[in-house]
Backbone as JSON, one array per atom type, in Angstrom:
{
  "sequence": "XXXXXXXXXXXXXXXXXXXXXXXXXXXXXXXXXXXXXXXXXXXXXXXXXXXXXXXXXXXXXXXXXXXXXXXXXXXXXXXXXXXXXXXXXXXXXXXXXXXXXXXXXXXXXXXXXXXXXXXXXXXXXXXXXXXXXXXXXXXXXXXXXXXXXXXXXXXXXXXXXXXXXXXXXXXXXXXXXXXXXXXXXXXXX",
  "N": [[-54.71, 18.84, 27.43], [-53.85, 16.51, 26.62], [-52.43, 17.24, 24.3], [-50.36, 18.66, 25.55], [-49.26, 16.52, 26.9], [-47.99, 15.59, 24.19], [-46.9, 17.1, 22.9], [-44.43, 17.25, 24.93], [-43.57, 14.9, 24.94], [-42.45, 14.51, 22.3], [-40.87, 16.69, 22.19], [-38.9, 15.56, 24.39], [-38.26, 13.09, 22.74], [-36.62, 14.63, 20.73], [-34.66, 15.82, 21.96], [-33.39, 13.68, 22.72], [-32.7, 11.84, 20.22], [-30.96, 13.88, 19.07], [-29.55, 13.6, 20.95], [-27.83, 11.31, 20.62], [-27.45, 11.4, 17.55], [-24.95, 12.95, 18.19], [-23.43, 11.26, 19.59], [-23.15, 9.18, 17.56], [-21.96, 10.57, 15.44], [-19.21, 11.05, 16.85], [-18.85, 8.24, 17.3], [-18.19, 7.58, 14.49], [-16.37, 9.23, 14.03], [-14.18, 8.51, 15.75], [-14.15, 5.76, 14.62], [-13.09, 6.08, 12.09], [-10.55, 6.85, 12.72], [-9.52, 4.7, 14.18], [-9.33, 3.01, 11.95], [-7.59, 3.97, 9.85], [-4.91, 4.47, 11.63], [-4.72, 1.18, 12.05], [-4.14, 0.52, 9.49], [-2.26, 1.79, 8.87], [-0.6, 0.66, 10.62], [-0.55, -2.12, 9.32], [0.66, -1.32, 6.81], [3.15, -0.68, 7.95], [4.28, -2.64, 8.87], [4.97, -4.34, 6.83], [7.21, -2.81, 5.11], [9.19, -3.99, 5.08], [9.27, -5.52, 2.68], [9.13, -6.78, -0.44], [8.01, -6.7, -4.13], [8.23, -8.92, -6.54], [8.17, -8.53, -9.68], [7.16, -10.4, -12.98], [9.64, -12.28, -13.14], [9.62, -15.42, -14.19], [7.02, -18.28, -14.82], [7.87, -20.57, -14.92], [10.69, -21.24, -13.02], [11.74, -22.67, -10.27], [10.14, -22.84, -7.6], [12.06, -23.47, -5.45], [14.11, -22.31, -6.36], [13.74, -19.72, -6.45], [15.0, -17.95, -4.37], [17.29, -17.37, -5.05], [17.33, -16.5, -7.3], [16.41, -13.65, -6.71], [18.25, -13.02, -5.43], [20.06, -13.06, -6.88], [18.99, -10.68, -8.72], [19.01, -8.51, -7.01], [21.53, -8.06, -6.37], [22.45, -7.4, -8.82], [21.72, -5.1, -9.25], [23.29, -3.67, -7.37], [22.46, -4.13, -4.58], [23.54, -5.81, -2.42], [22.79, -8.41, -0.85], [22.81, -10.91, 0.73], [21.88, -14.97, 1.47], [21.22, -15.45, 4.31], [20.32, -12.84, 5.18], [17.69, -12.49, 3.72], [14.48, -13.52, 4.77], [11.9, -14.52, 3.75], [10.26, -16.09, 1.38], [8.41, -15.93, -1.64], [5.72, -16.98, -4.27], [2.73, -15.45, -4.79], [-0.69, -14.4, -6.37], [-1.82, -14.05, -9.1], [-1.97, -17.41, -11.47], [-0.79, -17.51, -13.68], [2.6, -15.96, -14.44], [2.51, -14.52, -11.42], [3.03, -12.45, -8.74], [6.31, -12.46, -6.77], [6.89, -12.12, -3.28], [9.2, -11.15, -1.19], [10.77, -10.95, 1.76], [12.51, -9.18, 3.62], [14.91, -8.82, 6.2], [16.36, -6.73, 6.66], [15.52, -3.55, 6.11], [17.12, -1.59, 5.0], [18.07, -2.68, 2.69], [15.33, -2.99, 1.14], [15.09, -0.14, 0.79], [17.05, 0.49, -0.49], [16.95, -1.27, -2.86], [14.61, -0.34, -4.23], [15.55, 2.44, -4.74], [17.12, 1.91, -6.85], [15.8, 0.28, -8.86], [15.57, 1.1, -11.08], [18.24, 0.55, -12.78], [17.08, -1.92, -13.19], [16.65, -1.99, -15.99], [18.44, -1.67, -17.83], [20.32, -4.11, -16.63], [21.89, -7.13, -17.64], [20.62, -9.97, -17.95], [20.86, -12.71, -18.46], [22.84, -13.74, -17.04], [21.89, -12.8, -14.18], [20.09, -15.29, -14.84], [17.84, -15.51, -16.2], [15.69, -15.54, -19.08], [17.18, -13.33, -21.59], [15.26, -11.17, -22.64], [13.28, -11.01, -20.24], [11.18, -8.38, -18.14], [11.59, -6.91, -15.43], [9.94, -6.32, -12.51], [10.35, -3.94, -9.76], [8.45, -3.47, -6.77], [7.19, -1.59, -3.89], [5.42, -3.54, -1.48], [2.2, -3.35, -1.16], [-0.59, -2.74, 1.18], [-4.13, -4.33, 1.06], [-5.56, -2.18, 1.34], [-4.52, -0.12, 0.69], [-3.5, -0.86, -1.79], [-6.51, -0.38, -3.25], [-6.61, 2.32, -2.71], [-4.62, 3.46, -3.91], [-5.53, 2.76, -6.54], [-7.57, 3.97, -7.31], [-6.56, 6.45, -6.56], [-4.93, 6.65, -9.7], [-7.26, 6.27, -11.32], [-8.05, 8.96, -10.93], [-5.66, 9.9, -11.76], [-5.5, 9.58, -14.23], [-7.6, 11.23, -15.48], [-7.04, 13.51, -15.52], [-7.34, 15.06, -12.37], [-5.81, 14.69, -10.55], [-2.06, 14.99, -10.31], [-0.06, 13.53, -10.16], [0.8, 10.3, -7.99], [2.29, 8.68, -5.82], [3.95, 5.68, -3.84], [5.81, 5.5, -1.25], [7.86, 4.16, 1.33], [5.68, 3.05, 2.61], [3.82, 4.92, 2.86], [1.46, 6.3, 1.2], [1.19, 8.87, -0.94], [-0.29, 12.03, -2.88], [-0.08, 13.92, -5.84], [-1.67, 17.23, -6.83], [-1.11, 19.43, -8.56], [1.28, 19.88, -10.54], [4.36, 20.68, -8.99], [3.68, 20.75, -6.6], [3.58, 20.78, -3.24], [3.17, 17.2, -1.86], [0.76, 15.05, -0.34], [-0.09, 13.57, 2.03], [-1.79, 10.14, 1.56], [-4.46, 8.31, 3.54], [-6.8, 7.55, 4.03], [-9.45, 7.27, 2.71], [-11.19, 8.86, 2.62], [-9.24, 11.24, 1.97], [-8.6, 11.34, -0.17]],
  "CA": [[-53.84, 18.02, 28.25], [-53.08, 15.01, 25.7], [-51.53, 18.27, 23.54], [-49.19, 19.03, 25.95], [-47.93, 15.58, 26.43], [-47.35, 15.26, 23.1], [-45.57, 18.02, 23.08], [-43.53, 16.7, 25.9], [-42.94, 13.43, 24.17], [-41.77, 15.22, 20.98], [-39.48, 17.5, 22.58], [-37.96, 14.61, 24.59], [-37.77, 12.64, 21.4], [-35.77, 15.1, 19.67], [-33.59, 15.85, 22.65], [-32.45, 11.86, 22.77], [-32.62, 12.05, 18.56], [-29.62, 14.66, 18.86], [-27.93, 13.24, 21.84], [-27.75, 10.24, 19.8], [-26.53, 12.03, 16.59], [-23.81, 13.38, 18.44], [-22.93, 9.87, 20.25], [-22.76, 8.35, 15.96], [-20.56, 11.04, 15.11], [-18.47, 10.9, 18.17], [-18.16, 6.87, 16.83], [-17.56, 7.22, 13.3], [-14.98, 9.88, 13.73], [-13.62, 7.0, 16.35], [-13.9, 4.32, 13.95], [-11.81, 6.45, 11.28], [-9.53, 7.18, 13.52], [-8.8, 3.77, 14.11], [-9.13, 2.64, 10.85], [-6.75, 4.78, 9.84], [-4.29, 3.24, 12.54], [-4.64, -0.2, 11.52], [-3.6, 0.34, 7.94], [-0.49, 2.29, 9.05], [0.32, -0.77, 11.34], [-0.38, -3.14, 8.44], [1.56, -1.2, 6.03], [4.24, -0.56, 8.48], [4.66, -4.33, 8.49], [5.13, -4.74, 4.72], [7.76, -2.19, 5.15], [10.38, -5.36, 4.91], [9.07, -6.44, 1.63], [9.52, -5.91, -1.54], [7.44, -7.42, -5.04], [9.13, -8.77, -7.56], [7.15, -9.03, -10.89], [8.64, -10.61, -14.39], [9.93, -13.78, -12.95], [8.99, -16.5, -15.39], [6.41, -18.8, -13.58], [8.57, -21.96, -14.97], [11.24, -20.97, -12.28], [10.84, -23.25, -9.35], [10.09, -21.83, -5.78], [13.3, -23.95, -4.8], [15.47, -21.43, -7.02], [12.95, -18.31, -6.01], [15.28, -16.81, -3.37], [18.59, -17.43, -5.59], [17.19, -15.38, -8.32], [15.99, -12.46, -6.01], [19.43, -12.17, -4.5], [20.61, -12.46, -8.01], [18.5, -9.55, -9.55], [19.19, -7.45, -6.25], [22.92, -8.27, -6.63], [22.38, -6.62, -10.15], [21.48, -3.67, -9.03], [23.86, -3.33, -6.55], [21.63, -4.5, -3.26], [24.59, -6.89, -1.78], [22.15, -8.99, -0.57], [23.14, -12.22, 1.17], [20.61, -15.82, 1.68], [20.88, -15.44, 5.25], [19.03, -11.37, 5.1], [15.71, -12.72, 3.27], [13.12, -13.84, 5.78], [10.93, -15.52, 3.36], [10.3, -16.17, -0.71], [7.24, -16.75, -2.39], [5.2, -16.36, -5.22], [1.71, -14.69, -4.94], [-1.53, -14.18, -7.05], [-1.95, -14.98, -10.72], [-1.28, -18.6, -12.19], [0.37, -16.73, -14.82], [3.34, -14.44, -13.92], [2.58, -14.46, -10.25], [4.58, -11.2, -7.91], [7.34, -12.75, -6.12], [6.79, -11.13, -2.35], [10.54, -10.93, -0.48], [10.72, -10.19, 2.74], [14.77, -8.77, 3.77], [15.56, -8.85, 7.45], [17.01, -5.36, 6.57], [14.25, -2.56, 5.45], [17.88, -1.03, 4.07], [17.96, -3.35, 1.29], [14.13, -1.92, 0.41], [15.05, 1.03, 0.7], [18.53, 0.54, -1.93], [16.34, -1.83, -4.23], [13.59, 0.67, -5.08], [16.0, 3.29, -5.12], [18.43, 1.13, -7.31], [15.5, -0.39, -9.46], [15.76, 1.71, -12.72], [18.96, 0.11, -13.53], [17.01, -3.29, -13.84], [16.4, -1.61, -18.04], [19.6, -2.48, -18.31], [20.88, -5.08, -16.55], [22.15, -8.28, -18.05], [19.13, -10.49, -17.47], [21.61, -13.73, -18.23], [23.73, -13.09, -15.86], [20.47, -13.47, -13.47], [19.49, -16.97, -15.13], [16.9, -15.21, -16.85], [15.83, -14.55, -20.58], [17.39, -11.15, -22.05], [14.06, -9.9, -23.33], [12.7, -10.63, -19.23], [11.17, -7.53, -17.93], [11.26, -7.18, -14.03], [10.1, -4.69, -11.98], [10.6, -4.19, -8.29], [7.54, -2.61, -6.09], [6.7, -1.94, -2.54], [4.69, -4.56, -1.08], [1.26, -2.61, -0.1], [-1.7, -3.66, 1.67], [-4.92, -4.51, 0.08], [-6.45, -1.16, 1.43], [-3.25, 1.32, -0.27], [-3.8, -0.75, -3.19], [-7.28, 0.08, -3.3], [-6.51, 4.02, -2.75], [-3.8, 3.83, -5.46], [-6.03, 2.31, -7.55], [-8.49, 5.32, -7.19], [-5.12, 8.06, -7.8], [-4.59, 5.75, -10.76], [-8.15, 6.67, -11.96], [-7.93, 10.31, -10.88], [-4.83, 10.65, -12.24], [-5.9, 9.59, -15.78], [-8.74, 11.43, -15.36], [-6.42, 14.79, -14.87], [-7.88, 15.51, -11.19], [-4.3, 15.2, -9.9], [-0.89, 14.95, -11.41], [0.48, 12.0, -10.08], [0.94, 10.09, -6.86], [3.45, 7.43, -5.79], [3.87, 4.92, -2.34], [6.76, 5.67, -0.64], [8.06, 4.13, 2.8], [4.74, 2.5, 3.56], [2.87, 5.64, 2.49], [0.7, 6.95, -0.4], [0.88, 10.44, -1.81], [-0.8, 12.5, -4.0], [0.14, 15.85, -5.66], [-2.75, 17.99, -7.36], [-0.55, 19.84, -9.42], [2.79, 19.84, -10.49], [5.53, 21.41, -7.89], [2.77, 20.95, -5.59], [3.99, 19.66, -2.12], [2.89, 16.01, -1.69], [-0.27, 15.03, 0.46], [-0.11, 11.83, 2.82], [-3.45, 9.92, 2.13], [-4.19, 7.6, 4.84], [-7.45, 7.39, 4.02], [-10.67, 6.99, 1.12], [-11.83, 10.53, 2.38], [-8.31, 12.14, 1.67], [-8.48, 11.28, -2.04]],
  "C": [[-53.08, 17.0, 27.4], [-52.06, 15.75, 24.75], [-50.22, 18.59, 24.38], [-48.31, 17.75, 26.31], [-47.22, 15.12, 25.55], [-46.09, 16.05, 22.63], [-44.4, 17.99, 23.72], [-42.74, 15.44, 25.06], [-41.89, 13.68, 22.69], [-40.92, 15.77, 21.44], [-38.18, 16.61, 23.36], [-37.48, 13.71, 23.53], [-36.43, 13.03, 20.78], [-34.87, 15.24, 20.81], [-32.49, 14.28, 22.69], [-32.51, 11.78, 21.34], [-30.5, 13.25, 18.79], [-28.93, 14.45, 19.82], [-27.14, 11.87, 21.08], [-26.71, 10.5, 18.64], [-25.02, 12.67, 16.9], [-22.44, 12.3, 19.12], [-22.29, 8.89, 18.57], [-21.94, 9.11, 15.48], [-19.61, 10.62, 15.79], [-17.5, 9.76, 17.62], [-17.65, 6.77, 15.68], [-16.22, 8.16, 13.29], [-13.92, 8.56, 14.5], [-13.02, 6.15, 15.17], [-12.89, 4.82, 12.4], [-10.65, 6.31, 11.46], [-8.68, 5.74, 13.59], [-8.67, 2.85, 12.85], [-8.08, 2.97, 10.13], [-5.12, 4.62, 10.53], [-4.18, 1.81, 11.98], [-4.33, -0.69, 10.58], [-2.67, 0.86, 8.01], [0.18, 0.74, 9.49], [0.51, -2.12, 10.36], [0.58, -2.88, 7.39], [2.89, -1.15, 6.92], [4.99, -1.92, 8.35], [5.29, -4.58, 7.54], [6.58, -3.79, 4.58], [9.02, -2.93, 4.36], [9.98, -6.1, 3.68], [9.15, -5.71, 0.79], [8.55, -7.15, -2.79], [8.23, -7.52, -6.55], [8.46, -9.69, -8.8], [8.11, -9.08, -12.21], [9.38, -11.31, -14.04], [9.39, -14.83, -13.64], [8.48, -17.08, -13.98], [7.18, -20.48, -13.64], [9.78, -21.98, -13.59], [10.65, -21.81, -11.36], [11.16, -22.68, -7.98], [10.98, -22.28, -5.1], [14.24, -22.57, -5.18], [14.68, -20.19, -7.12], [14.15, -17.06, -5.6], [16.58, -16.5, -4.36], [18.45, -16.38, -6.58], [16.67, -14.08, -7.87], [17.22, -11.62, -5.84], [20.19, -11.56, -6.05], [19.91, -11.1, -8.91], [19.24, -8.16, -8.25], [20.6, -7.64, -6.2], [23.7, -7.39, -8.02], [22.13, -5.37, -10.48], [22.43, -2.73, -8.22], [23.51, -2.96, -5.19], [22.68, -5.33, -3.28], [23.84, -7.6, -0.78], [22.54, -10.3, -0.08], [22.11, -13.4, 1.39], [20.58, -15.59, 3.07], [19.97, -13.79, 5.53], [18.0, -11.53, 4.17], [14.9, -13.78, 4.2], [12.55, -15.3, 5.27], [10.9, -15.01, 1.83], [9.64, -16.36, -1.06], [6.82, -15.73, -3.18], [3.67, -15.99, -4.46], [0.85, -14.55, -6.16], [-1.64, -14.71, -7.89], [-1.7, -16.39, -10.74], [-0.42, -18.41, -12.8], [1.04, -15.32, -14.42], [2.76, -13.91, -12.76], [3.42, -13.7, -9.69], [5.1, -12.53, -7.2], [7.46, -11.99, -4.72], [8.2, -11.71, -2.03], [10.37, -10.46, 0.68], [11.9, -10.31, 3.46], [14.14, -8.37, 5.49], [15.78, -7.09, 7.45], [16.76, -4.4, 5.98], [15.76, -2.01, 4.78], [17.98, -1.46, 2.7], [16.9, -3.07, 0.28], [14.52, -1.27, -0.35], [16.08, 1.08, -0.97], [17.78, 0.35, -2.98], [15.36, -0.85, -4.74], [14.29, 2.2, -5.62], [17.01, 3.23, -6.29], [17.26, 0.52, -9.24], [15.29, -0.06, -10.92], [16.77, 0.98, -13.58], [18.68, -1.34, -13.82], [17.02, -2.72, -15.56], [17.57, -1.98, -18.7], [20.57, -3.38, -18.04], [20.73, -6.34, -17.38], [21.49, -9.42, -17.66], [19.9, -11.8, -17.5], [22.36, -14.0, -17.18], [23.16, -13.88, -14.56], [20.22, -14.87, -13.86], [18.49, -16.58, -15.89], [16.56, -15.02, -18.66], [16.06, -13.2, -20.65], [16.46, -10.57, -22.31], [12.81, -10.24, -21.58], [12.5, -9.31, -18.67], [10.8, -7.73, -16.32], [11.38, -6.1, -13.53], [9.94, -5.03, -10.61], [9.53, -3.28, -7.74], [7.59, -3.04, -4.78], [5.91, -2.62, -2.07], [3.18, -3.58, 0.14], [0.44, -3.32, -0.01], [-2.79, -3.46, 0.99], [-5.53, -2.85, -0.18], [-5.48, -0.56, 1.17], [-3.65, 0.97, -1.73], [-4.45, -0.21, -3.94], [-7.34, 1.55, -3.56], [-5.25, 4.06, -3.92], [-4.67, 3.63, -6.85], [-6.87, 3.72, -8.12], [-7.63, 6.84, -7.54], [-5.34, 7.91, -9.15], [-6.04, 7.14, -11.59], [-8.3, 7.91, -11.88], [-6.93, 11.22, -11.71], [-5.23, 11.11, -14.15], [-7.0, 10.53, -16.36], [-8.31, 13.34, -15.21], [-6.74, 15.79, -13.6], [-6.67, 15.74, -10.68], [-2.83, 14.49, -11.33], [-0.18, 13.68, -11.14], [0.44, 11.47, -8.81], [2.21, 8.64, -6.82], [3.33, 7.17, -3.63], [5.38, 4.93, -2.31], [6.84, 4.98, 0.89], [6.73, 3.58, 3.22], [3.72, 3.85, 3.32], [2.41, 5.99, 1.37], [0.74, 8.23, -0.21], [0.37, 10.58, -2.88], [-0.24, 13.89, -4.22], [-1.05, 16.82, -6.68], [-2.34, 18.31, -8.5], [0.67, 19.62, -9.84], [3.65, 21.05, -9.84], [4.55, 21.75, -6.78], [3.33, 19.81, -4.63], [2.83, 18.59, -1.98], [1.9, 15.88, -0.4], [-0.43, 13.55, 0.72], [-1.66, 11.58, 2.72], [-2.85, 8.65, 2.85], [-5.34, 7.2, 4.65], [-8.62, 7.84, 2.81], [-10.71, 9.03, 1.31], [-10.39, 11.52, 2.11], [-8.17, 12.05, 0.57], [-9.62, 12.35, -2.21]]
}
């Protein structure tokens, strides 16, 4: 008799054991899901920004936006003070990014597509020293950084061939002339 309730007790056990297991999947696929979500919507945000590294840190955050418009003016972004949002520096003490944030994701879009010819623009011109090196990046969120960071190490590592953040997204490509793979997330690396 005490055998068969045990038996009972065990078999109910495991029945609520695997309704359970199927209730923690259920949630973590959930909680991907929206995880996953919430870093689109954060990068989507950032969309309107742009990082602008190789600004001397002597420069004062009065004459920030003047020299933004002037580098994106240099590129041929026609950039006006009334289409930037907001101006500041960021991170380091030393050589701190410059975040931008343009009213007009077109201007992004120009400047990153535009930003090769900083190698040879006339850095005076700008207000800047000639031997300044400035580079223009997309403004990603902590968690893209994070997953670039991890390409980064893959890439070096010859697992894949390269990857690049586009538009608020990360890609990777495996091989070379291999179509491009949206990660979105740790488990897609």
């Amino acid at each position: 008799n005490i055998l068969n309730i045990k038996n009972v007790l065990i078999e109910n056990l495991m029945k609520e054991n695997e309704r359970l297991a199927k209730k923690v999947q259920f949630l973590e696929s959930h909680v991907k899901k929206v995880d996953i979500e919430v870093h689109a919507l954060e990068s989507y945000d950032r969309r309107n920004n742009l990082e602008f590294e190789g600004i001397p840190s002597d420069i004062p955050d009065s004459k920030l936006e003047h020299i933004v418009i002037s580098i994106c003016n240099s590129i041929g972004v026609k950039v006006e003070k009334s289409e930037i949002e907001d101006c500041h520096r960021i991170g380091r003490k030393q050589n701190p990014k410059v975040i931008t944030r343009f009213v007009n994701r077109k201007h992004c879009k120009t400047a990153i597509k535009n930003r090769k010819m900083l190698k040879t623009s006339d850095k005076t011109e700008i207000g800047l020293p000639e031997n300044t090196k400035i580079f223009i990046n997309e403004n990603m969120s902590p968690y893209f950084n994070h997953l670039a960071y991890r390409c980064r190490v893959l890439q070096r590592a010859k697992k894949i061939s390269s990857h690049y953040f586009l538009n608020g997204k990360l890609y990777k490509v495996r091989t070379p002339g291999e179509r491009s793979i949206n990660i979105s997330h740790i488990d897609n690396i």
